Amino acid sequence: MNHPEPAAGPVLVTGGCGFIGSAVVRAFADAGREVRVVNPRCRPFRDDVQFLDLDIRNGAGLAEACNGVETVVHCASVVQTRNTAQHEMWEVNHGGTRNVLDACRRGRVRKLVHISSASVVYEGRDLEAGDEGLPYAKASLSAYADSKIAAEQDVLEFAAEGSTSACALRPHLVFGPGDTRFLPNILRRADGAGIREVGTRSKLSDFVYIDNVVDAIMAAEDQLEPGTPVCGQAYFVTNGEPIAFFEFVERLLTAMGYPPVRKRVPYWLAYAGAGLVEAFHSVVRTGETSEDGLSRFAVRYLNTHHYFRIDKARRDLHWRPRTALEQGIQQTAAAVTR
């Protein structure tokens, strides 16, 4: 007698009120899964989702939240290219991830999809068609990248224990409706003094539309089983359509009715200015601050190639980016101007 497959169990999403996390929550809830969100000071946005006002630095609370959970999607992260919040980044990005791993052990969670970053392999030099064979960056460029490296290493080592099937996804410059960081920063500048292009458009960057990231997360969760090629692996997740950073910004702005980018700042001047701004912040500010692109890490990032192959994700996850870059740009512009 054939027995029906058991229904997929609950999904817990850390950082489920953030840009990526909220999109993941909606996708799993729409698919009929029971979803729990772990996020401090989060305003619930769906009646069919359980929202827990909980910081992942609270290990005991996180372990309790993971009871009965089949899959954890770990999105929670502090993202900042300056180092004024390095204490918070290490506490959340690395320490919080270690709490997630412990909660998975204690709660006998079957699957873990960890959202890492493509910056874990970036050393300030050109990366052209990089793949997962690249080593972790040894040059420390920011506390964010360093903390994400440590977190991803812990996740992949944890996968080898065999108690929870785990993998890491490395999205690069995620954009789309609901963005709370990248797009708002661009619009603030466009509405203020205007966008100033840094350097030239000779360097290419990868971007990835939010729906493609969510698809990759759900595909990874579906493929994660003991003994499969996915367990213990990291995957770059991009649109696979590299483009100059300010070409992308200009396309997005013109789709929203803004004029083309006309102003330009030489690389050396932007880098020196970013150094002065960072020095100022190191003296008068600590903790998280709003991102404005004025960090040496960001300026260097804008003026190096950083794009990646996605063959491994296509092969192992049976995933492909279904929303093309231009379609994503138009959908983002329509959502913002609606």
JSON list of C-alpha atoms in Angstrom, two decimals, residues 23 66 68 114 135 170 175 177 189 198 208 274 295 328 333:
[
{"chain": "A", "resi": 23, "resn": "ALA", "atom": "CA", "xyz": [9.83, 37.91, 0.92]},
{"chain": "A", "resi": 66, "resn": "CYS", "atom": "CA", "xyz": [12.93, 26.07, 16.95]},
{"chain": "A", "resi": 68, "resn": "GLY", "atom": "CA", "xyz": [9.02, 21.36, 16.17]},
{"chain": "A", "resi": 114, "resn": "HIS", "atom": "CA", "xyz": [21.90, 30.11, 5.59]},
{"chain": "A", "resi": 135, "resn": "PRO", "atom": "CA", "xyz": [38.98, 30.79, -1.18]},
{"chain": "A", "resi": 170, "resn": "ARG", "atom": "CA", "xyz": [25.61, 33.88, -1.49]},
{"chain": "A", "resi": 175, "resn": "PHE", "atom": "CA", "xyz": [17.14, 44.51, -5.35]},
{"chain": "A", "resi": 177, "resn": "PRO", "atom": "CA", "xyz": [10.17, 45.96, -4.21]},
{"chain": "A", "resi": 189, "resn": "ARG", "atom": "CA", "xyz": [20.64, 60.88, -3.26]},
{"chain": "A", "resi": 198, "resn": "VAL", "atom": "CA", "xyz": [32.26, 57.09, -8.85]},
{"chain": "A", "resi": 208, "resn": "VAL", "atom": "CA", "xyz": [19.93, 39.63, -8.26]},
{"chain": "A", "resi": 274, "resn": "ALA", "atom": "CA", "xyz": [35.38, 58.01, 2.27]},
{"chain": "A", "resi": 295, "resn": "SER", "atom": "CA", "xyz": [33.10, 53.90, 2.94]},
{"chain": "A", "resi": 328, "resn": "GLY", "atom": "CA", "xyz": [13.22, 43.20, -12.38]},
{"chain": "A", "resi": 333, "resn": "ALA", "atom": "CA", "xyz": [10.31, 50.99, -10.61]}
]
